mmCIF file of C-alpha atoms in Angstrom:
data_model
loop_
_atom_site.group_PDB
_atom_site.id
_atom_site.type_symbol
_atom_site.label_atom_id
_atom_site.label_comp_id
_atom_site.label_asym_id
_atom_site.label_seq_id
_atom_site.Cartn_x
_atom_site.Cartn_y
_atom_site.Cartn_z
ATOM 1 C CA MET A 29 -0.132 -0.247 -0.010
ATOM 2 C CA SER A 30 1.392 3.502 -0.661
ATOM 3 C CA GLU A 31 2.213 5.694 1.952
ATOM 4 C CA LYS A 32 -1.199 7.588 1.203
ATOM 5 C CA SER A 33 -4.022 5.170 1.381
ATOM 6 C CA ASP A 34 -2.780 3.636 4.655
ATOM 7 C CA PHE A 35 -2.055 7.148 6.253
ATOM 8 C CA SER A 36 -3.764 7.137 9.368
ATOM 9 C CA TRP A 37 -5.177 10.418 9.632
ATOM 10 C CA GLY A 38 -6.521 10.917 13.513
ATOM 11 C CA PRO A 39 -9.978 12.135 13.937
ATOM 12 C CA ALA A 40 -9.324 15.910 14.895
ATOM 13 C CA THR A 41 -6.048 18.962 14.952
ATOM 14 C CA GLY A 42 -5.921 22.247 15.177
ATOM 15 C CA VAL A 43 -5.271 24.607 12.349
ATOM 16 C CA GLY A 44 -1.974 26.195 13.130
ATOM 17 C CA SER A 45 -1.619 29.591 15.212
ATOM 18 C CA MET A 46 -1.772 29.842 18.756
ATOM 19 C CA PRO A 47 -2.279 32.514 21.311
ATOM 20 C CA GLY A 48 0.760 34.354 23.021
ATOM 21 C CA GLY A 49 4.597 34.100 22.069
ATOM 22 C CA ASP A 50 6.083 31.272 24.794
ATOM 23 C CA ALA A 51 7.141 28.457 22.406
ATOM 24 C CA ARG A 52 6.985 26.025 24.954
ATOM 25 C CA GLU A 53 3.481 26.571 26.257
ATOM 26 C CA ALA A 54 2.306 26.706 23.212
ATOM 27 C CA ALA A 55 4.134 23.372 22.009
ATOM 28 C CA LYS A 56 2.653 21.848 25.442
ATOM 29 C CA THR A 57 -0.396 22.542 24.684
ATOM 30 C CA VAL A 58 -0.988 21.074 20.687
ATOM 31 C CA THR A 59 1.510 17.901 21.701
ATOM 32 C CA GLY A 60 -0.819 17.354 25.694
ATOM 33 C CA SER A 61 -4.550 18.004 22.963
ATOM 34 C CA PHE A 62 -3.398 16.052 20.049
ATOM 35 C CA ASP A 63 -1.245 12.358 20.837
ATOM 36 C CA GLY A 64 -1.876 11.021 17.695
ATOM 37 C CA GLY A 65 -3.876 8.288 17.234
ATOM 38 C CA ASP A 66 -6.975 8.211 18.351
ATOM 39 C CA GLN A 67 -6.861 11.662 19.688
ATOM 40 C CA GLY A 68 -6.285 14.024 16.636
ATOM 41 C CA ILE A 69 -3.028 15.009 14.643
ATOM 42 C CA PRO A 70 -0.281 17.299 16.865
ATOM 43 C CA PHE A 71 0.363 20.260 14.926
ATOM 44 C CA LEU A 72 4.291 23.049 14.731
ATOM 45 C CA ALA A 73 2.188 25.439 16.241
ATOM 46 C CA GLU A 74 2.821 29.456 15.111
ATOM 47 C CA LEU A 75 2.744 32.586 17.337
ATOM 48 C CA PRO A 76 1.802 35.385 15.285
ATOM 49 C CA ALA A 77 1.847 37.895 18.390
ATOM 50 C CA ARG A 78 5.408 37.816 18.652
ATOM 51 C CA GLY A 79 5.219 40.192 15.989
ATOM 52 C CA PRO A 80 6.515 40.436 12.352
ATOM 53 C CA GLY A 81 8.400 37.155 11.233
ATOM 54 C CA ALA A 82 6.031 35.407 12.963
ATOM 55 C CA ASP A 83 3.329 36.161 11.126
ATOM 56 C CA MET A 84 2.370 33.624 8.452
ATOM 57 C CA ILE A 85 3.544 35.605 5.971
ATOM 58 C CA GLY A 86 7.012 36.046 6.980
ATOM 59 C CA ARG A 87 7.252 33.239 8.636
ATOM 60 C CA THR A 88 7.126 31.315 5.885
ATOM 61 C CA ALA A 89 9.156 34.531 3.805
ATOM 62 C CA GLY A 90 12.228 32.527 6.357
ATOM 63 C CA LEU A 91 11.312 29.623 4.767
ATOM 64 C CA LEU A 92 12.405 30.919 0.822
ATOM 65 C CA VAL A 93 15.632 29.854 -0.284
ATOM 66 C CA ASP A 94 17.720 32.464 -2.190
ATOM 67 C CA LEU A 95 14.957 35.272 -1.432
ATOM 68 C CA TYR A 96 14.399 37.378 1.210
ATOM 69 C CA ALA A 97 12.309 39.578 2.327
ATOM 70 C CA ARG A 98 11.979 42.968 5.023
ATOM 71 C CA VAL A 99 9.174 44.193 6.677
ATOM 72 C CA GLU A 100 8.397 47.679 5.038
ATOM 73 C CA PRO A 101 5.037 49.818 6.142
ATOM 74 C CA SER A 102 2.835 48.408 3.526
ATOM 75 C CA GLY A 103 3.842 44.946 4.338
ATOM 76 C CA TRP A 104 6.590 42.197 3.387
ATOM 77 C CA ARG A 105 8.960 43.135 0.267
ATOM 78 C CA LEU A 106 11.137 41.159 -1.789
ATOM 79 C CA GLY A 107 15.147 41.792 -1.248
ATOM 80 C CA ASP A 108 18.499 41.313 -2.499
ATOM 81 C CA ARG A 109 19.782 39.728 0.763
ATOM 82 C CA PRO A 110 18.720 38.099 4.730
ATOM 83 C CA GLY A 111 18.363 41.192 6.707
ATOM 84 C CA ARG A 112 17.183 41.374 10.158
ATOM 85 C CA ASP A 113 13.499 40.204 8.953
ATOM 86 C CA THR A 114 14.521 37.103 7.967
ATOM 87 C CA LYS A 115 16.878 36.708 10.428
ATOM 88 C CA ARG A 116 14.470 36.954 13.242
ATOM 89 C CA ALA A 117 11.419 34.884 11.674
ATOM 90 C CA ARG A 118 13.916 31.964 11.138
ATOM 91 C CA SER A 119 14.967 32.545 14.568
ATOM 92 C CA TRP A 120 11.309 31.638 15.977
ATOM 93 C CA LEU A 121 11.070 28.919 13.601
ATOM 94 C CA GLY A 122 13.441 27.087 15.441
ATOM 95 C CA GLU A 123 12.642 28.314 18.419
ATOM 96 C CA ASP A 124 8.988 26.877 17.422
ATOM 97 C CA LEU A 125 10.962 23.666 16.107
ATOM 98 C CA ASP A 126 12.855 23.493 19.209
ATOM 99 C CA ALA A 127 10.121 23.551 21.920
ATOM 100 C CA LEU A 128 8.176 20.497 19.171
ATOM 101 C CA GLU A 129 11.274 18.381 19.129
ATOM 102 C CA GLU A 130 10.960 18.372 23.021
ATOM 103 C CA PHE A 131 7.100 18.013 23.907
ATOM 104 C CA THR A 132 7.685 15.330 21.404
ATOM 105 C CA GLN A 133 10.415 12.941 22.572
ATOM 106 C CA GLY A 134 9.475 9.125 20.859
ATOM 107 C CA TYR A 135 6.841 10.065 19.478
ATOM 108 C CA GLU A 136 5.483 8.057 16.391
ATOM 109 C CA GLY A 137 2.215 9.271 14.107
ATOM 110 C CA PRO A 138 0.944 11.830 12.383
ATOM 111 C CA LEU A 139 2.273 15.832 12.549
ATOM 112 C CA LYS A 140 0.854 17.911 10.531
ATOM 113 C CA VAL A 141 3.189 21.733 9.464
ATOM 114 C CA GLN A 142 1.709 24.777 7.889
ATOM 115 C CA ALA A 143 3.180 27.172 5.291
ATOM 116 C CA VAL A 144 1.630 29.894 3.606
ATOM 117 C CA GLY A 145 0.808 28.750 -0.273
ATOM 118 C CA PRO A 146 2.528 29.973 -3.453
ATOM 119 C CA TRP A 147 -0.658 32.127 -4.742
ATOM 120 C CA THR A 148 -0.831 33.664 -1.065
ATOM 121 C CA LEU A 149 2.846 34.835 -0.770
ATOM 122 C CA ALA A 150 2.153 35.775 -4.351
ATOM 123 C CA ALA A 151 -0.970 38.339 -3.410
ATOM 124 C CA ALA A 152 0.889 39.084 -0.220
ATOM 125 C CA LEU A 153 4.667 39.599 -1.111
ATOM 126 C CA GLU A 154 5.626 42.731 -2.571
ATOM 127 C CA LEU A 155 8.054 43.117 -5.348
ATOM 128 C CA ARG A 156 10.420 46.480 -5.270
ATOM 129 C CA ASN A 157 8.211 49.041 -7.644
ATOM 130 C CA GLY A 158 5.357 47.837 -3.949
ATOM 131 C CA GLU A 159 3.176 45.635 -6.172
ATOM 132 C CA ALA A 160 1.819 42.369 -5.308
ATOM 133 C CA ALA A 161 4.500 39.683 -7.070
ATOM 134 C CA LEU A 162 1.181 38.683 -8.191
ATOM 135 C CA SER A 163 1.629 41.145 -10.563
ATOM 136 C CA ASP A 164 4.683 39.426 -12.183
ATOM 137 C CA PRO A 165 4.065 35.792 -13.676
ATOM 138 C CA GLY A 166 8.038 35.526 -13.490
ATOM 139 C CA ALA A 167 8.224 36.851 -9.921
ATOM 140 C CA CYS A 168 5.383 34.317 -9.059
ATOM 141 C CA ARG A 169 7.080 31.457 -11.239
ATOM 142 C CA ASP A 170 10.482 32.019 -8.564
ATOM 143 C CA LEU A 171 8.022 32.392 -5.916
ATOM 144 C CA ALA A 172 6.772 29.097 -6.132
ATOM 145 C CA GLY A 173 10.020 27.380 -6.514
ATOM 146 C CA SER A 174 11.442 28.969 -3.726
ATOM 147 C CA LEU A 175 8.680 28.405 -1.325
ATOM 148 C CA ALA A 176 9.181 24.277 -2.765
ATOM 149 C CA GLU A 177 12.980 24.367 -1.940
ATOM 150 C CA GLY A 178 12.507 25.618 1.368
ATOM 151 C CA LEU A 179 9.668 23.714 2.234
ATOM 152 C CA ARG A 180 11.832 20.425 1.605
ATOM 153 C CA THR A 181 14.478 21.916 3.584
ATOM 154 C CA HIS A 182 12.279 22.375 6.611
ATOM 155 C CA LEU A 183 10.260 19.267 5.531
ATOM 156 C CA ALA A 184 13.452 17.315 6.291
ATOM 157 C CA ASP A 185 14.444 18.963 9.388
ATOM 158 C CA VAL A 186 11.468 18.637 10.997
ATOM 159 C CA GLN A 187 11.219 14.799 10.504
ATOM 160 C CA ARG A 188 15.179 14.426 11.942
ATOM 161 C CA ARG A 189 13.736 16.536 15.053
ATOM 162 C CA VAL A 190 10.732 13.849 15.450
ATOM 163 C CA PRO A 191 11.985 10.564 13.097
ATOM 164 C CA GLY A 192 8.780 8.745 14.265
ATOM 165 C CA ALA A 193 6.437 11.394 13.073
ATOM 166 C CA ARG A 194 4.383 10.761 9.612
ATOM 167 C CA LEU A 195 4.242 14.407 8.320
ATOM 168 C CA VAL A 196 1.650 16.757 7.234
ATOM 169 C CA LEU A 197 2.152 19.530 4.936
ATOM 170 C CA GLN A 198 -0.677 21.795 5.212
ATOM 171 C CA LEU A 199 -0.519 24.889 2.832
ATOM 172 C CA ASP A 200 -2.273 28.049 3.906
ATOM 173 C CA GLU A 201 -4.346 29.609 0.665
ATOM 174 C CA PRO A 202 -6.783 31.967 2.122
ATOM 175 C CA SER A 203 -5.877 34.736 -1.088
ATOM 176 C CA LEU A 204 -6.566 31.661 -3.338
ATOM 177 C CA ILE A 205 -10.355 32.722 -4.192
ATOM 178 C CA ALA A 206 -9.368 36.441 -4.422
ATOM 179 C CA VAL A 207 -6.280 35.206 -6.923
ATOM 180 C CA LEU A 208 -8.916 33.384 -9.208
ATOM 181 C CA ARG A 209 -11.119 36.412 -9.279
ATOM 182 C CA GLY A 210 -8.747 39.009 -10.081
ATOM 183 C CA GLN A 211 -9.948 40.749 -6.873
ATOM 184 C CA VAL A 212 -6.185 41.216 -5.206
ATOM 185 C CA LYS A 213 -5.980 44.944 -5.162
ATOM 186 C CA THR A 214 -2.528 46.994 -6.681
ATOM 187 C CA ALA A 215 -0.771 49.259 -4.397
ATOM 188 C CA SER A 216 -3.081 52.072 -5.546
ATOM 189 C CA GLU A 217 -5.909 50.453 -4.251
ATOM 190 C CA TYR A 218 -7.709 52.100 -7.152
ATOM 191 C CA ARG A 219 -7.628 48.861 -9.416
ATOM 192 C CA THR A 220 -7.043 44.729 -9.180
ATOM 193 C CA HIS A 221 -4.481 42.468 -10.172
ATOM 194 C CA ARG A 222 -5.839 40.303 -13.547
ATOM 195 C CA ALA A 223 -7.361 37.206 -12.714
ATOM 196 C CA VAL A 224 -4.920 34.329 -12.864
ATOM 197 C CA ASP A 225 -5.319 31.363 -14.867
ATOM 198 C CA ARG A 226 -7.038 28.447 -13.346
ATOM 199 C CA GLN A 227 -4.446 25.619 -14.706
ATOM 200 C CA LEU A 228 -1.793 27.989 -14.038
ATOM 201 C CA VAL A 229 -3.008 28.091 -10.119
ATOM 202 C CA GLU A 230 -3.587 24.127 -9.855
ATOM 203 C CA SER A 231 -0.777 22.950 -12.085
ATOM 204 C CA THR A 232 1.942 25.734 -9.387
ATOM 205 C CA LEU A 233 -0.019 24.188 -6.065
ATOM 206 C CA ARG A 234 0.994 21.019 -7.523
ATOM 207 C CA ASP A 235 4.167 21.575 -8.222
ATOM 208 C CA VAL A 236 4.898 22.191 -4.716
ATOM 209 C CA MET A 237 2.817 20.086 -3.085
ATOM 210 C CA ALA A 238 5.438 17.590 -4.875
ATOM 211 C CA VAL A 239 8.100 18.499 -2.628
ATOM 212 C CA HIS A 240 6.345 16.391 -0.013
ATOM 213 C CA GLY A 241 6.549 12.810 -2.288
ATOM 214 C CA THR A 242 4.277 10.315 -1.011
ATOM 215 C CA GLY A 243 3.318 12.247 1.799
ATOM 216 C CA PRO A 244 -0.150 13.630 2.398
ATOM 217 C CA CYS A 245 -0.867 16.998 1.895
ATOM 218 C CA VAL A 246 -3.755 19.591 3.428
ATOM 219 C CA VAL A 247 -4.832 22.598 1.632
ATOM 220 C CA HIS A 248 -6.777 25.282 4.024
ATOM 221 C CA SER A 249 -8.185 28.466 3.811
ATOM 222 C CA CYS A 250 -10.930 30.046 5.848
ATOM 223 C CA ALA A 251 -12.424 32.443 3.105
ATOM 224 C CA PRO A 252 -15.741 31.704 1.040
ATOM 225 C CA ASP A 253 -16.230 29.161 -1.840
ATOM 226 C CA VAL A 254 -13.344 27.104 -1.502
ATOM 227 C CA PRO A 255 -12.559 25.127 -4.720
ATOM 228 C CA PHE A 256 -12.673 22.116 -3.566
ATOM 229 C CA ALA A 257 -12.742 20.540 -7.282
ATOM 230 C CA LEU A 258 -9.483 22.405 -7.924
ATOM 231 C CA LEU A 259 -7.633 21.315 -5.398
ATOM 232 C CA ARG A 260 -8.281 17.866 -5.454
ATOM 233 C CA ARG A 261 -7.158 18.101 -9.113
ATOM 234 C CA ALA A 262 -4.360 20.108 -7.735
ATOM 235 C CA GLY A 263 -2.904 17.475 -5.628
ATOM 236 C CA ALA A 264 -4.727 17.885 -2.125
ATOM 237 C CA ASP A 265 -5.495 14.830 0.504
ATOM 238 C CA ALA A 266 -7.662 16.997 2.409
ATOM 239 C CA VAL A 267 -9.276 20.314 2.430
ATOM 240 C CA SER A 268 -9.717 22.671 5.424
ATOM 241 C CA PHE A 269 -12.353 25.454 5.612
ATOM 242 C CA ASP A 270 -14.717 26.910 7.791
ATOM 243 C CA PHE A 271 -17.436 24.596 7.718
ATOM 244 C CA SER A 272 -19.834 28.117 8.437
ATOM 245 C CA LEU A 273 -19.030 29.427 5.298
ATOM 246 C CA LEU A 274 -20.409 26.982 3.609
ATOM 247 C CA THR A 275 -23.567 27.027 1.227
ATOM 248 C CA GLU A 276 -25.540 24.668 -0.948
ATOM 249 C CA ARG A 277 -23.548 25.781 -3.886
ATOM 250 C CA ASP A 278 -21.014 23.260 -2.705
ATOM 251 C CA ASP A 279 -22.784 20.399 -1.724
ATOM 252 C CA GLU A 280 -21.976 18.835 -5.638
ATOM 253 C CA THR A 281 -18.336 19.019 -5.349
ATOM 254 C CA LEU A 282 -17.847 18.151 -1.589
ATOM 255 C CA GLY A 283 -19.798 15.090 -2.568
ATOM 256 C CA GLU A 284 -17.483 14.049 -5.240
ATOM 257 C CA ALA A 285 -14.441 15.259 -2.814
ATOM 258 C CA VAL A 286 -15.824 12.905 0.056
ATOM 259 C CA GLU A 287 -16.259 9.547 -2.280
ATOM 260 C CA GLY A 288 -12.620 10.477 -4.018
ATOM 261 C CA GLY A 289 -11.664 9.861 -0.749
ATOM 262 C CA THR A 290 -10.487 13.425 -0.233
ATOM 263 C CA LYS A 291 -10.328 14.307 3.527
ATOM 264 C CA LEU A 292 -12.638 17.496 5.240
ATOM 265 C CA PHE A 293 -11.021 19.098 7.874
ATOM 266 C CA ALA A 294 -14.483 20.456 8.920
ATOM 267 C CA GLY A 295 -13.425 24.007 11.354
ATOM 268 C CA VAL A 296 -16.744 23.918 13.471
ATOM 269 C CA VAL A 297 -14.981 25.007 16.225
ATOM 270 C CA PRO A 298 -14.839 28.590 16.709
ATOM 271 C CA GLY A 299 -10.966 30.625 16.486
ATOM 272 C CA VAL A 300 -12.176 33.284 19.768
ATOM 273 C CA ASP A 301 -13.789 33.391 22.512
ATOM 274 C CA GLY A 302 -16.679 32.650 23.349
ATOM 275 C CA PRO A 303 -19.350 29.558 24.854
ATOM 276 C CA LEU A 304 -18.341 26.286 23.530
ATOM 277 C CA SER A 305 -21.498 24.042 22.587
ATOM 278 C CA ASP A 306 -21.993 20.459 23.485
ATOM 279 C CA PRO A 307 -19.716 17.902 21.320
ATOM 280 C CA ALA A 308 -22.506 16.725 19.923
ATOM 281 C CA GLY A 309 -23.956 19.861 19.068
ATOM 282 C CA SER A 310 -20.563 21.293 17.535
ATOM 283 C CA VAL A 311 -20.827 18.489 14.305
ATOM 284 C CA MET A 312 -24.471 18.592 14.260
ATOM 285 C CA GLY A 313 -23.794 20.381 10.680
ATOM 286 C CA VAL A 314 -21.488 18.208 9.565
ATOM 287 C CA ARG A 315 -24.287 15.358 10.296
ATOM 288 C CA THR A 316 -26.684 17.318 8.686
ATOM 289 C CA LEU A 317 -24.948 17.787 5.554
ATOM 290 C CA TRP A 318 -23.584 13.798 5.403
ATOM 291 C CA ARG A 319 -27.617 13.745 5.179
ATOM 292 C CA ARG A 320 -28.765 15.505 1.977
ATOM 293 C CA LEU A 321 -25.492 14.546 0.168
ATOM 294 C CA GLY A 322 -26.936 11.329 0.746
ATOM 295 C CA LEU A 323 -24.175 9.961 2.362
ATOM 296 C CA ASN A 324 -23.357 7.002 4.151
ATOM 297 C CA PRO A 325 -23.038 7.794 8.127
ATOM 298 C CA GLY A 326 -20.563 5.162 8.789
ATOM 299 C CA SER A 327 -17.768 7.344 6.915
ATOM 300 C CA LEU A 328 -18.093 9.992 8.777
ATOM 301 C CA ALA A 329 -15.055 9.835 11.025
ATOM 302 C CA GLU A 330 -12.491 8.195 8.181
ATOM 303 C CA SER A 331 -13.848 11.184 5.940
ATOM 304 C CA VAL A 332 -13.889 14.243 8.507
ATOM 305 C CA VAL A 333 -11.197 15.711 10.685
ATOM 306 C CA VAL A 334 -12.813 18.046 13.187
ATOM 307 C CA THR A 335 -10.533 21.313 13.714
ATOM 308 C CA PRO A 336 -11.580 25.266 14.639
ATOM 309 C CA SER A 337 -12.808 27.442 12.108
ATOM 310 C CA CYS A 338 -9.575 28.872 11.846
ATOM 311 C CA GLY A 339 -6.537 29.741 13.684
ATOM 312 C CA LEU A 340 -6.288 30.113 17.314
ATOM 313 C CA ALA A 341 -4.144 33.294 17.505
ATOM 314 C CA GLY A 342 -6.990 36.029 18.134
ATOM 315 C CA ALA A 343 -8.540 33.721 20.986
ATOM 316 C CA SER A 344 -7.217 33.615 24.682
ATOM 317 C CA PRO A 345 -4.549 30.851 26.080
ATOM 318 C CA ALA A 346 -7.486 29.339 28.212
ATOM 319 C CA TYR A 347 -9.778 29.071 25.154
ATOM 320 C CA ALA A 348 -7.593 27.831 22.957
ATOM 321 C CA ARG A 349 -6.504 24.898 25.013
ATOM 322 C CA ALA A 350 -10.407 24.659 25.701
ATOM 323 C CA ALA A 351 -11.296 24.618 22.066
ATOM 324 C CA LEU A 352 -8.319 21.988 20.761
ATOM 325 C CA ALA A 353 -9.682 19.706 23.475
ATOM 326 C CA HIS A 354 -12.954 19.796 22.310
ATOM 327 C CA CYS A 355 -12.214 19.256 18.722
ATOM 328 C CA ALA A 356 -10.995 15.983 20.047
ATOM 329 C CA ARG A 357 -14.723 15.445 21.888
ATOM 330 C CA ALA A 358 -16.829 16.543 19.134
ATOM 331 C CA ALA A 359 -14.629 14.068 17.076
ATOM 332 C CA ARG A 360 -15.396 11.100 19.105
ATOM 333 C CA SER A 361 -18.886 12.187 19.077
ATOM 334 C CA LEU A 362 -18.917 11.871 15.185
ATOM 335 C CA ALA A 363 -17.680 8.444 15.538
ATOM 336 C CA ASP A 364 -19.600 7.030 18.154
ATOM 337 C CA ASN A 365 -23.142 8.589 17.084
ATOM 338 C CA PRO A 366 -22.549 9.241 13.172
ATOM 339 C CA GLU A 367 -26.028 9.795 12.784
#
């Protein structure tokens, strides 16, 4: 059997970001909430509250090979050489990896790492003229190639630190729909960049995910209208999304995805502080969707991974811990009572 066909995903996980700035505390929370197997998928936490370089764009910019970025008043801008912003991003990533390694001694099971995908990165990183890299097809190609090489090195480093882990690569693509629809604004904000051809978007995603070889890949977007069919064609084994943003327009592509073996990372637990319903209530919408699609309820537990609706960076530490534990309990409810 291939590595993907016999991969045990686990019933729940987080999206990626966590509150606060303490790498050890975040790693302890994540590994304590999800210890693999029946509990869920631990992940390499991101702590954007530390500032530029710990944010999702800066963190991924620090992974790039032979491309460097620095912070400008307008955002992250590509430059010629590594500066203090690149060094800070890499230093914080190293701190996070050290903490993860400390709390995963002897661990065997799935482990998720996240990075910004090539199209959201192209929409966010500026060229020297201040326009998004998205405005230049050659820059987009270079960025995707640099990201792929950086991810290859990053995955190898995580695997070396946690040798018993079966790595899951997650690409965060919240700007993907805006890229496809030509909705990314220019620097002046009076116009938008031209929509990128869907086939080019698909092939670029496929090339970046290919660095993980036979390992499983997830694409995450907490924006509306996630392009499930395109992501499946690009090679995503799972799609992570905010469940509350689904509409019945998504039914057909969702049904096809499930029947084709794509895992759904269903974001059903709120990502910011608030009251949590009972675990069964959190996944009631998933059960309703299954009935509406005419799918076998027995397939729920193997098809769905329960997550927060998006990252937990905006939550309090106490709520983040409660939300991750709630994801695990909601997933158990789904498995124990699929109907």
